[in-house]
Short mmCIF file of C-alpha atoms in Angstrom, two decimals:
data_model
loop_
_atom_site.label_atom_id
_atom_site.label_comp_id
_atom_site.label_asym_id
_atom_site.label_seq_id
_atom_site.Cartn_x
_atom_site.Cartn_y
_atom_site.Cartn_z
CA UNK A 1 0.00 0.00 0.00
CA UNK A 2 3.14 2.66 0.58
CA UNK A 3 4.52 2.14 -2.20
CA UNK A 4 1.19 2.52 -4.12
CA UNK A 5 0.97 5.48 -2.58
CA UNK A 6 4.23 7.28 -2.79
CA UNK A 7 4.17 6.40 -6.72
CA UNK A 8 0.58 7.90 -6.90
CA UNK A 9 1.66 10.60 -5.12
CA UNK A 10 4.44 11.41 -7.48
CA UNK A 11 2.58 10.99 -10.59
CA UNK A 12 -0.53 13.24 -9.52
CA UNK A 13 2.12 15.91 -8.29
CA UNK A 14 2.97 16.54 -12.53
CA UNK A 15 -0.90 17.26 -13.22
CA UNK A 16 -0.92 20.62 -14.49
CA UNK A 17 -2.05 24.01 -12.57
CA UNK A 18 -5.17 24.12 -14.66
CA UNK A 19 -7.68 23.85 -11.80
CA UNK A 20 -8.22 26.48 -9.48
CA UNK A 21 -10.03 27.59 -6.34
CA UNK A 22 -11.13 30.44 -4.28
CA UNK A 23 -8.41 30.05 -1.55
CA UNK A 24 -6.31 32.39 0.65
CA UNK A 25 -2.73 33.62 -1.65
CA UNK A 26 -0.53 30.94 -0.36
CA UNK A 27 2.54 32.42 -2.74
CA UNK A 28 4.09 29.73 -5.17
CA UNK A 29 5.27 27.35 -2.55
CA UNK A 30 1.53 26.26 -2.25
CA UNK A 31 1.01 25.17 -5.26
CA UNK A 32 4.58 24.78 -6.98
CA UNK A 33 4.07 20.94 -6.60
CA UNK A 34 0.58 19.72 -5.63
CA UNK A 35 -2.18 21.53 -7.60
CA UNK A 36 -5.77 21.56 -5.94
CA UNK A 37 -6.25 19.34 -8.95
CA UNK A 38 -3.75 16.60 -7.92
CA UNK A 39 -5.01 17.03 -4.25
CA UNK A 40 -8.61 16.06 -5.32
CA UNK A 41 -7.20 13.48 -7.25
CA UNK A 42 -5.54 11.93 -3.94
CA UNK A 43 -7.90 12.40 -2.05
CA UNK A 44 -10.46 10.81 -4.16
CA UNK A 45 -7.77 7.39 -4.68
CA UNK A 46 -7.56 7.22 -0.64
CA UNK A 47 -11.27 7.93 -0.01
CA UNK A 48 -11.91 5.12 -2.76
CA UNK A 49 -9.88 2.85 -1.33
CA UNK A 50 -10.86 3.43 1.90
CA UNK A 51 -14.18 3.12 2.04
CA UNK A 52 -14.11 0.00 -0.40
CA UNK A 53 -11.37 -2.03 0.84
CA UNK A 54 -10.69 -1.03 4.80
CA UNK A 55 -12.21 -3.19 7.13
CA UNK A 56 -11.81 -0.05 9.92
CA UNK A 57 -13.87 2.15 7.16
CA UNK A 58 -17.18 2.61 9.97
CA UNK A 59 -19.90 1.54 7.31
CA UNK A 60 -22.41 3.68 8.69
CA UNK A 61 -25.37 5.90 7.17
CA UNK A 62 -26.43 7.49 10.45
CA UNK A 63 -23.29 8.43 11.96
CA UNK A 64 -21.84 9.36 8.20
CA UNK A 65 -25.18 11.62 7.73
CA UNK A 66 -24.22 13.12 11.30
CA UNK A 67 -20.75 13.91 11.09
CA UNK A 68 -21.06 15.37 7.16
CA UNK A 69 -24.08 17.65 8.59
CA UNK A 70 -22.02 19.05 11.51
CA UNK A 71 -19.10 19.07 9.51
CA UNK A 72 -21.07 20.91 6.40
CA UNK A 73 -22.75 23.71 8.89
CA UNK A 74 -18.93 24.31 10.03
CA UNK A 75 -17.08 24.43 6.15
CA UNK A 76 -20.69 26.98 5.23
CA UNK A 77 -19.86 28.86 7.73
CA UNK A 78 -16.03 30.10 7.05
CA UNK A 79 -13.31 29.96 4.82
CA UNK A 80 -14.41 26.75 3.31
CA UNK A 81 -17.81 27.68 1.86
CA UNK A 82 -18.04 26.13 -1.67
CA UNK A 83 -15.01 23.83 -1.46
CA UNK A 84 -15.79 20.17 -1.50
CA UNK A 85 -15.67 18.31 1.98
CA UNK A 86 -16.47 14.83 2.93
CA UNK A 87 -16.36 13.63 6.27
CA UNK A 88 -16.58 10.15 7.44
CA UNK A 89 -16.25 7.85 10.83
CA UNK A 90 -13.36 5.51 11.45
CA UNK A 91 -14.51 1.66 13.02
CA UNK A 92 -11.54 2.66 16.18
CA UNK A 93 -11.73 3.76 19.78
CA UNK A 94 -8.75 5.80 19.93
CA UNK A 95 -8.23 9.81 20.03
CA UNK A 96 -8.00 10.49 16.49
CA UNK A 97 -9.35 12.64 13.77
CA UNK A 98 -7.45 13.35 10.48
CA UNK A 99 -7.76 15.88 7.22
CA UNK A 100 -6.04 14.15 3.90
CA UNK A 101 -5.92 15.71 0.36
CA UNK A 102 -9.20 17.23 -1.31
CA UNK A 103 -11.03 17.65 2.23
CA UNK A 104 -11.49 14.37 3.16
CA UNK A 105 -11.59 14.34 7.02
CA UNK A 106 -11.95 11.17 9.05
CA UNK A 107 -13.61 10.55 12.48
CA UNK A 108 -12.60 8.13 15.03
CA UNK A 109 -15.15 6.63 17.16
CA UNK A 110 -13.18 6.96 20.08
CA UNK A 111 -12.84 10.76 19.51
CA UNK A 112 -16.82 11.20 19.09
CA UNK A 113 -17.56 9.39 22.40
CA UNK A 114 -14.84 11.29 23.92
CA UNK A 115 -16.49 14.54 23.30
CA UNK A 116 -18.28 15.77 26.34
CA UNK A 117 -20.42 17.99 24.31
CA UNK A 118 -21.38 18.88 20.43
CA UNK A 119 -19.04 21.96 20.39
CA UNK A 120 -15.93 20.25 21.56
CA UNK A 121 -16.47 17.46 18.66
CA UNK A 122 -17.39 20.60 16.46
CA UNK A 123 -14.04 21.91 17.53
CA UNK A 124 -11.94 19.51 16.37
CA UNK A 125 -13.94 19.25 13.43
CA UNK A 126 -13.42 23.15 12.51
CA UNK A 127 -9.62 22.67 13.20
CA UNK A 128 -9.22 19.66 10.28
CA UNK A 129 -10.81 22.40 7.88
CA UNK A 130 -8.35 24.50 8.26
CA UNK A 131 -6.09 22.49 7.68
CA UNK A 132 -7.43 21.80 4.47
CA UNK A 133 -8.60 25.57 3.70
CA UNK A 134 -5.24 27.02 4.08
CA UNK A 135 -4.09 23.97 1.94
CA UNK A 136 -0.92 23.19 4.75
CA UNK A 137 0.13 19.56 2.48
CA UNK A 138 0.10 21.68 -0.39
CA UNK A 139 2.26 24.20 1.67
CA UNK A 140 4.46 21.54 3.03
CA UNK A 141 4.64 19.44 -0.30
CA UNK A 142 5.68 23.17 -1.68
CA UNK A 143 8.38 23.72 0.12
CA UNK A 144 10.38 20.43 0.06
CA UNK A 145 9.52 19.18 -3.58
CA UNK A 146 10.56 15.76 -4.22
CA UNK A 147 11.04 15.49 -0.93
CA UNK A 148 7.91 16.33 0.23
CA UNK A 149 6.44 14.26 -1.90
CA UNK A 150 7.59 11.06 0.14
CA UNK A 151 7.10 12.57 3.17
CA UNK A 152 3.37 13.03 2.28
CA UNK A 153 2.84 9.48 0.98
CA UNK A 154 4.62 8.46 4.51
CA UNK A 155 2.71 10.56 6.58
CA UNK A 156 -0.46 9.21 4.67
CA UNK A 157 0.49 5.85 5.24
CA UNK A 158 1.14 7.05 9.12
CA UNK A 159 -2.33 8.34 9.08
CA UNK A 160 -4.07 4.68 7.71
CA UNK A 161 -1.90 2.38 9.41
CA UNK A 162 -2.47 4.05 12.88
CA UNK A 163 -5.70 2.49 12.87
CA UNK A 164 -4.64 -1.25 12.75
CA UNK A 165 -0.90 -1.35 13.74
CA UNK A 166 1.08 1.41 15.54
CA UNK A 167 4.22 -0.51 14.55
CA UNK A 168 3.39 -0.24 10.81
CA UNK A 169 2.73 3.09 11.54
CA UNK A 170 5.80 3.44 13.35
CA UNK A 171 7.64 2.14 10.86
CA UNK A 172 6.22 4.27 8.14
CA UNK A 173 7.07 7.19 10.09
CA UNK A 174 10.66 6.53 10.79
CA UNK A 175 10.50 5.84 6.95
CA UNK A 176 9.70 9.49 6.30
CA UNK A 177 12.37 10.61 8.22
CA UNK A 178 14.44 9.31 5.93
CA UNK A 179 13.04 11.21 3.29
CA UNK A 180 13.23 14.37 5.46
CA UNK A 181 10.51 14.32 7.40
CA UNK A 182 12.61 15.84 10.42
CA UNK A 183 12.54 19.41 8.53
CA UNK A 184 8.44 19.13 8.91
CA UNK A 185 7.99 18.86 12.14
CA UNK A 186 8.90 22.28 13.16
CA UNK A 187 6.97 23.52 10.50
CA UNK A 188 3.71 21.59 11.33
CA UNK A 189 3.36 23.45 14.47
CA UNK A 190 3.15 26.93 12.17
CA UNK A 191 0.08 24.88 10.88
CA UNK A 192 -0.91 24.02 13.93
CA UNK A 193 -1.31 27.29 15.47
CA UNK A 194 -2.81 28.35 12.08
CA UNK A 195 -5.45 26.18 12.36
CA UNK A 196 -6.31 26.98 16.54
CA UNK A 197 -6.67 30.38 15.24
CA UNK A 198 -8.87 29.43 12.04
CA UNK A 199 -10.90 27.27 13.55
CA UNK A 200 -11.61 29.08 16.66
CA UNK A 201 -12.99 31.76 14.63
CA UNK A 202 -14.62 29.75 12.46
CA UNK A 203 -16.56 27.46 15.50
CA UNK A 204 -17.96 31.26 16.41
CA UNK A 205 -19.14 31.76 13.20
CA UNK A 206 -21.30 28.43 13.17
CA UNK A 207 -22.68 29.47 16.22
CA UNK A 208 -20.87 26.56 18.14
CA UNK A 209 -19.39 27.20 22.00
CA UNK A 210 -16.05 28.39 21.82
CA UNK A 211 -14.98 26.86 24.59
CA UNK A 212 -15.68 23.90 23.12
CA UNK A 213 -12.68 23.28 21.68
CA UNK A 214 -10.02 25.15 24.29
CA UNK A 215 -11.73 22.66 26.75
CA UNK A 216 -11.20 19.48 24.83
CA UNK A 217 -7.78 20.02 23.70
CA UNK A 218 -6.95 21.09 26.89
CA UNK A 219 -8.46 17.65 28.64
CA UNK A 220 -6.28 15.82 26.10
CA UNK A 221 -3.03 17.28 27.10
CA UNK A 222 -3.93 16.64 30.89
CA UNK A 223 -4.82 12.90 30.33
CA UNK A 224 -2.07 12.56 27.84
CA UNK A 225 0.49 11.58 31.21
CA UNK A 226 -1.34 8.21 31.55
CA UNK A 227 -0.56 7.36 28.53
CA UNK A 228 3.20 7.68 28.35
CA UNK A 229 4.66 6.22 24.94
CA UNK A 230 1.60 5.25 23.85
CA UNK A 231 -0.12 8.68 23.11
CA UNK A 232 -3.42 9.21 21.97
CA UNK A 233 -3.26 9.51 18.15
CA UNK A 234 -4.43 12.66 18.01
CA UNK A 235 -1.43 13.95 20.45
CA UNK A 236 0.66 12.21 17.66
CA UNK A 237 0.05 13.78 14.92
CA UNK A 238 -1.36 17.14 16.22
CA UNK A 239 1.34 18.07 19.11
CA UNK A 240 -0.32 19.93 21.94
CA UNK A 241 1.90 22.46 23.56
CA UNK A 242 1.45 24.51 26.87
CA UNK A 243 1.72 27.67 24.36
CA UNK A 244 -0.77 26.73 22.27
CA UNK A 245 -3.18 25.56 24.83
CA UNK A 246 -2.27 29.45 26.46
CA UNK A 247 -3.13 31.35 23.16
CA UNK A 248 -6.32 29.44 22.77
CA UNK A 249 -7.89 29.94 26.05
CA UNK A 250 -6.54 33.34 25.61
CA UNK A 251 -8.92 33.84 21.92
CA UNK A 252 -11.59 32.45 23.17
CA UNK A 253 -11.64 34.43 26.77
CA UNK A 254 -11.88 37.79 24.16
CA UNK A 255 -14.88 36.34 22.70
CA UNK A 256 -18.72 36.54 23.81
CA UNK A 257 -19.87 34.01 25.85
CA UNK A 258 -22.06 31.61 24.12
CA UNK A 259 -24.09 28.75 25.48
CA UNK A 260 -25.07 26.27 23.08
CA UNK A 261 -27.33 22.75 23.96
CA UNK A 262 -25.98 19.79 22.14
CA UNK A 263 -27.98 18.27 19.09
CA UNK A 264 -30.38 15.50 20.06
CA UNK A 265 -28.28 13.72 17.14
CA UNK A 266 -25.24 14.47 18.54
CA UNK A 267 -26.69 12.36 21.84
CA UNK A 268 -27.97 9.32 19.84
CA UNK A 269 -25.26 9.18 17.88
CA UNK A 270 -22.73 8.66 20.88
CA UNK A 271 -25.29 6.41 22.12
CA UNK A 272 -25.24 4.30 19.37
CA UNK A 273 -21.48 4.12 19.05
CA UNK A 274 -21.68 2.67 22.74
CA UNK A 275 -24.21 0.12 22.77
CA UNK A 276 -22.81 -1.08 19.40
CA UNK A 277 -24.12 -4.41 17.49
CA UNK A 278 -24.61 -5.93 20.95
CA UNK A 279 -24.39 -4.73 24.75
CA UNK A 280 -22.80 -6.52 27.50
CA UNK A 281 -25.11 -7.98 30.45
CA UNK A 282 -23.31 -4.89 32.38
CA UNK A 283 -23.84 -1.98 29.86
CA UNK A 284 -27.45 -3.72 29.50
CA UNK A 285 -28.36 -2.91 33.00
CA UNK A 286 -26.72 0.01 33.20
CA UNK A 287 -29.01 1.45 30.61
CA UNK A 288 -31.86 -0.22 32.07
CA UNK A 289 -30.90 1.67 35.46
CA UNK A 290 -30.40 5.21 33.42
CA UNK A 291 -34.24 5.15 32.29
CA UNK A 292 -35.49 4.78 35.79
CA UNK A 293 -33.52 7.58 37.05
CA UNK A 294 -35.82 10.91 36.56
CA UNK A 295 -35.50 13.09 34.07
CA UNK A 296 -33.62 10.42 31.50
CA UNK A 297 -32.34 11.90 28.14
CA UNK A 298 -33.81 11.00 25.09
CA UNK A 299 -30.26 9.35 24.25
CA UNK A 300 -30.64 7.30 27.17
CA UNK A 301 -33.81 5.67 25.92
CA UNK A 302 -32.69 5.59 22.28
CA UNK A 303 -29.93 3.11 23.75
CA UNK A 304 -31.86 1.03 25.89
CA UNK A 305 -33.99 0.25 22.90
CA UNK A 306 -30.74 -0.42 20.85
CA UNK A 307 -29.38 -2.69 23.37
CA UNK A 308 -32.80 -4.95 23.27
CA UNK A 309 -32.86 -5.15 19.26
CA UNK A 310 -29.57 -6.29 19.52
CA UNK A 311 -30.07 -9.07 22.20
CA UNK A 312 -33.29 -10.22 20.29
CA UNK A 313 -35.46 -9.43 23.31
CA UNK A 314 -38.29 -7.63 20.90
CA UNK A 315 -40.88 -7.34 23.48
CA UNK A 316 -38.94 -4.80 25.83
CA UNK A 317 -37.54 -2.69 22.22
CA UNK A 318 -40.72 -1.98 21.33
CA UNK A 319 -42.08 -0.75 24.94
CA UNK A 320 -39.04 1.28 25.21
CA UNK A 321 -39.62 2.41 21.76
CA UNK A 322 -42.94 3.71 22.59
CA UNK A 323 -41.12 5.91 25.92
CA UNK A 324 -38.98 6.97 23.47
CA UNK A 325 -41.39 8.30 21.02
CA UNK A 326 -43.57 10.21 24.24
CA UNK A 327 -40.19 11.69 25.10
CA UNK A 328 -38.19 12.61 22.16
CA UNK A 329 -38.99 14.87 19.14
CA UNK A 330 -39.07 13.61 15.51
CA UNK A 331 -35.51 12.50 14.35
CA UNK A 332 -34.18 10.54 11.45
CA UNK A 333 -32.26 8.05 13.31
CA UNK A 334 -35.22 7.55 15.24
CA UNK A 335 -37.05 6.68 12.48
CA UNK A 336 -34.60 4.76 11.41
CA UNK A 337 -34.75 2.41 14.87
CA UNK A 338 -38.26 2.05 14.61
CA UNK A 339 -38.14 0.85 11.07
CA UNK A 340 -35.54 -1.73 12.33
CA UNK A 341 -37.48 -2.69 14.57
CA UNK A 342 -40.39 -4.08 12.10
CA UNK A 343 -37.40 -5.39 10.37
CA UNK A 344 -36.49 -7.52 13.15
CA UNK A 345 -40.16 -8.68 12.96
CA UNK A 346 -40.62 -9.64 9.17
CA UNK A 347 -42.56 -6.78 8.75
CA UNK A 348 -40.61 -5.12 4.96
CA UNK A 349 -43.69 -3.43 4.04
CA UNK A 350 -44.35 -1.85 7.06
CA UNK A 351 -40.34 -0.99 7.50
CA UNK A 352 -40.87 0.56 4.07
CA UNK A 353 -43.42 2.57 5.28
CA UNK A 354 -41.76 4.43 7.88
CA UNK A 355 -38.78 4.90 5.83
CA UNK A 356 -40.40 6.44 3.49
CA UNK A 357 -42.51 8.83 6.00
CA UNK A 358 -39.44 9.38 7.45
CA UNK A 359 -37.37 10.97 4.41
CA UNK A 360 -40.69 13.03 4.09
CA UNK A 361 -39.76 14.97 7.36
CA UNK A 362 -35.41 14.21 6.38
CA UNK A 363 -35.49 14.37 2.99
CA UNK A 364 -31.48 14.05 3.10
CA UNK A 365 -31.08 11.72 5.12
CA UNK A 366 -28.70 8.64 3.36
CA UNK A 367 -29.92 6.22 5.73
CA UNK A 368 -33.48 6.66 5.31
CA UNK A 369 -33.16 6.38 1.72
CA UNK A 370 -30.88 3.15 2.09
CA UNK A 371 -33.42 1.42 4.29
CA UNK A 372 -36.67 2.00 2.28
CA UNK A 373 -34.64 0.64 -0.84
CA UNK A 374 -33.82 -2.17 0.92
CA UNK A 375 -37.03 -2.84 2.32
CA UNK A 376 -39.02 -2.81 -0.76
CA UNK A 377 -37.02 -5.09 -2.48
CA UNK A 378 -37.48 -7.30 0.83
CA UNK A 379 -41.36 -6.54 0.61
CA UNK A 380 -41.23 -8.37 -2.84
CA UNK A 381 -41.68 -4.40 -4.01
CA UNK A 382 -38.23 -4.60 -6.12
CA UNK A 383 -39.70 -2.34 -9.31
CA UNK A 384 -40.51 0.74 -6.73
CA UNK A 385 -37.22 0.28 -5.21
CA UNK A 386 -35.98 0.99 -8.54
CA UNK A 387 -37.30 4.46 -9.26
CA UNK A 388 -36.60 5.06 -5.75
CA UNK A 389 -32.63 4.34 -6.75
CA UNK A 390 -32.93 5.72 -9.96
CA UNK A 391 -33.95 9.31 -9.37
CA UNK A 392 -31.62 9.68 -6.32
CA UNK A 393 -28.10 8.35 -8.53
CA UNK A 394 -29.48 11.16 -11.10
CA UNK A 395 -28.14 13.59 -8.45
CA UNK A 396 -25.50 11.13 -6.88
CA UNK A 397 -23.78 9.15 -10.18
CA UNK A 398 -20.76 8.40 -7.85
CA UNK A 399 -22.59 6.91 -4.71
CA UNK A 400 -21.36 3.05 -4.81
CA UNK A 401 -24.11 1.73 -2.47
CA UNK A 402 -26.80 3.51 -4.65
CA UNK A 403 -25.36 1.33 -7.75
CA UNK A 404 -25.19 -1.37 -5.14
CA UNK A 405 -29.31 -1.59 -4.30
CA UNK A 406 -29.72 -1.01 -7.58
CA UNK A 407 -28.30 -3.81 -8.99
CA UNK A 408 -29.92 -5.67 -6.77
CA UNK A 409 -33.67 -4.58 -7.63
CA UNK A 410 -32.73 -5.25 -11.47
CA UNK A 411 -31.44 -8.78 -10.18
CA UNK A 412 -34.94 -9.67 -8.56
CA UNK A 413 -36.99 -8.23 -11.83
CA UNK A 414 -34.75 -10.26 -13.94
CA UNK A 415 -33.29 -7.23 -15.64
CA UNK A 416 -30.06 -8.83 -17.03
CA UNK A 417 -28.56 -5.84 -19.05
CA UNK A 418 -29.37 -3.67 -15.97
CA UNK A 419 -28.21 -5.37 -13.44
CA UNK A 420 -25.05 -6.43 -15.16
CA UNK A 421 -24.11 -2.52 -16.17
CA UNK A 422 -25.08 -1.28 -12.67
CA UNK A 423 -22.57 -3.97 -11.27
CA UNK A 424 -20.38 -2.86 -14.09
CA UNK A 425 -20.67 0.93 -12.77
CA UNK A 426 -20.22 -0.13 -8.80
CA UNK A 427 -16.79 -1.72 -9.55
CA UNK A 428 -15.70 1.25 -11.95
CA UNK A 429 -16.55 3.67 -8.29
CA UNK A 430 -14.29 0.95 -6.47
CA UNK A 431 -11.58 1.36 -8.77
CA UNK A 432 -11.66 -2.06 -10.12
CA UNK A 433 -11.51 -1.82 -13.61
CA UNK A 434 -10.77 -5.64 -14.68
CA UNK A 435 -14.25 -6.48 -12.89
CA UNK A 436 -15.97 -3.45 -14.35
CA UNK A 437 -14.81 -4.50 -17.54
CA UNK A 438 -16.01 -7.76 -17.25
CA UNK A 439 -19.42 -6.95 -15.97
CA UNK A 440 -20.11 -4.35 -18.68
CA UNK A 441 -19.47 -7.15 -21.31
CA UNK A 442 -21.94 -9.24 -19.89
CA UNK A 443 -24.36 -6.55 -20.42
CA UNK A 444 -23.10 -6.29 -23.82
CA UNK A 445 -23.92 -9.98 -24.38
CA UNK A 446 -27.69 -10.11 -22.80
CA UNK A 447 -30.18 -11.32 -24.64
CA UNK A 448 -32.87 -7.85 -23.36
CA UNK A 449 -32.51 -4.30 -23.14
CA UNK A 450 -33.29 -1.76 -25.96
CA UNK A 451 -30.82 -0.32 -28.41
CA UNK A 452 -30.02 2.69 -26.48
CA UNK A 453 -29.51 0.53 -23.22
CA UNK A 454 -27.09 -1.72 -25.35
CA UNK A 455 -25.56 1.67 -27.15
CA UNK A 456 -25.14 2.85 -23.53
CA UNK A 457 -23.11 -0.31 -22.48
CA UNK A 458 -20.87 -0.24 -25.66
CA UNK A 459 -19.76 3.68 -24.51
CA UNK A 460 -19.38 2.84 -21.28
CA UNK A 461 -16.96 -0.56 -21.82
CA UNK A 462 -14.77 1.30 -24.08
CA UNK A 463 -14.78 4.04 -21.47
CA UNK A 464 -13.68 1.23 -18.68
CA UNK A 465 -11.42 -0.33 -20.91
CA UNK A 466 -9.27 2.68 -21.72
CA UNK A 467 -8.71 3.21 -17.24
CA UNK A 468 -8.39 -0.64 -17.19
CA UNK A 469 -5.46 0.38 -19.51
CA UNK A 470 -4.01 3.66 -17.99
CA UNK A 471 -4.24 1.50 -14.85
CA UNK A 472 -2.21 -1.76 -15.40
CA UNK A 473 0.40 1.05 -17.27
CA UNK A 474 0.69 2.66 -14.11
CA UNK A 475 0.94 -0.56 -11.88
CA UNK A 476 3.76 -1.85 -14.65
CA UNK A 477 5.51 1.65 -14.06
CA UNK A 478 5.78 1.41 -10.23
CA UNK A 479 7.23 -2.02 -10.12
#
């Protein structure tokens, strides 16, 4: 995967300045080497291969739809508005968020449960987009050419391996030094202190708590002795310093006060990430006990019902569910939780139902739209799933899930040209290009479809073919 990387990296660093952006005047450095064009186009490669081919990739609609609504109020709100973001969670319970090329920022699951309230989340959220707003990889690619090059494809590799292996990542680290990495140390506190001040201002301006993220960094550096070598990641690759704790607190004291109630999807979220697939006997009655107490949050009941799904006992989910429904306003993951529950009971159609009257009230919502595709085709409803899929890749051509249910409505209704090109176009999003190919000839050779669906295949598999080509040139050069 490194050295995939680092040649990647290279290559994409020749794509000429033809692209450009509304950003701040960075001076030559920023852009002498990395374009905002080869930045997307790195971004986009990780992302893909991410989200495809990770196992630690956290495979989740809700908590996606969360952290990319958060994280789109915060980019609308400053330097970022109009720049293309996408944020996404991370299946690991350490300290760690990160910002790669083209504004992809990740999400540990540790870091979200961490968070004692929505603006310290939002905090650390607002500091990975400056990062990427004031472009610092471009910056520090810039300045060391060549050189910076490998240290980026190291410090990438750092980034991914952290969440599996610290000695991989170790290792990929001390590999970077090698390459010069030493020089960028010293420099990534400049960014550092860019980004406190950025995204300080920048939490204000989304109406978040400012304190929110003086406090959090600030618990982090205190709880950082118990963990002698074995840091938090986040300490890792964003150093905390005394002085830059000190000129934080010091911002934010010059700023209004601002007190700001956390999201009821912030709370359900962070309950969700701690009951999991399955609860413990202990974390079981724990959340038992938390309902009985008075005054018990929304969240609270939202996991108790969570925790019963999981353990199969459907008789206690669906009296909490209706004590969660008396106590909590309308909410898409909600909605979502009660259509699982019908799920768990056979019940597609009427799943389907509240799916669909849920994206009525959260008409963005991913998840809604996931599981009313899902359960129509389930129902034995496969053709309305369809136009359900259809419309929404219209808008979303790239979403790989979308192509996904698709496929599989067109598999149900026999479709064979359909299903095979709709396969064909979920491995061309993946990056596999062999399969793609393979799929879209298929669809070439079936026996239905009309002469623009079969037209439509023949463009798209010499389309596939010529990246299946680019792509084995490019795996022959790096070898």
């Amino acid at each position: 995967m490194k050295k995939r990387l680092i040649a990647t990296l290279l290559c994409l660093a020749l794509v000429p300045r033809s692209y450009s952006q509304s950003l701040p005047d960075l001076g030559d450095s920023a852009s002498a080497d990395l374009s905002p064009l080869a930045e997307q186009k790195i971004g986009t490669q990780i992302m893909r291969d991410i989200r495809w081919h990770d196992p630690a990739y956290l495979r989740d609609a809700e908590i996606e739809d969360y952290l990319n609504t958060l994280g789109d109020r915060l980019v609308s709100a400053g330097a970022g508005a109009g720049l293309s973001f996408e944020f996404f969670g991370v299946n690991d319970t350490s300290l760690n968020a990160f910002a790669m090329p083209g504004g992809k920022i990740g999400v540990h699951a540790g870091l979200i449960l961490a968070a004692q309230a929505e603006s310290e989340l939002a905090g650390v959220l607002s500091h990975e987009i400056a990062h990427v707003t004031q472009r610092h990889i471009a910056r520090m690619v810039g300045q060391q050419g060549r050189t910076g090059m490998l240290m980026l494809a190291s410090l990438l590799v750092a980034v991914l391996a952290a969440k599996s292996s610290a000695q991989v990542s170790q290792a990929a680290i001390m590999a970077g030094q090698a390459a010069g990495i030493s020089s960028q140390l010293a420099y990534s506190r400049d960014f550092e202190n860019e980004a406190d001040r950025l995204g300080v201002q920048n939490l204000s301006a989304a109406g978040f708590d400012v304190r929110g993220m003086a406090s959090f960094f600030e618990r982090l550096q205190k709880n950082s002795r118990l963990y002698e070598n074995s840091a938090p990641a986040y300490l890792r690759t964003h150093p905390l310093t005394a002085d830059r704790i000190t000129e934080m607190e010091g911002r934010v004291m010059q700023m209004p006060y601002r007190q700001v109630p956390d999201s009821l999807d912030f709370q359900l979220v962070r309950a969700k990430l701690r009951v999991g697939k399955q609860a413990s006997p202990e974390l079981l009655g724990e959340l038992e006990a938390n309902v009985k107490r008075e005054g018990a949050s929304a969240a609270a009941h939202y996991a108790l019902v969570r925790a019963y799904l999981g353990a199969r006992r459907m008789g206690e989910a669906e009296r909490a569910m209706v004590a969660l429904r008396k106590l909590a306003p309308s909410s898409a993951m909600i909605e979502g939780l009660e259509a699982d529950l019908l799920l768990a009971r056979g019940d597609h159609a009427g799943a389907a139902r509240v799916f669909r009257e849920g994206r009525g009230r959260f008409p963005q919502s991913l998840r809604l739209l996931y599981g009313e595709a899902t359960a129509l085709i389930d129902a034995g409803r496969p053709a309305e799933a369809l136009a359900l899929v259809k419309a929404e890749i219209l808008t979303t051509p790239d979403n790989g899930f979308l192509w996904e249910l698709r496929s599989r409505a067109e598999s149900v209704l026999g479709l064979r040209l359909a299903q095979h090109r709709s396969l064909g176009e979920l491995y061309a999003i993946q990056g596999n290009y062999a399969a793609a190919a393979e799929q879209f000839s298929l669809a070439q050779a079936a026996k239905d479809g009309d002469f623009f669906e079969h037209s439509a295949v023949d463009s798209r598999l010499r389309e596939v073919r010529a990246l299946l080509a680019e792509q084995l040139r490019e795996r022959r050069e790096q070898r």
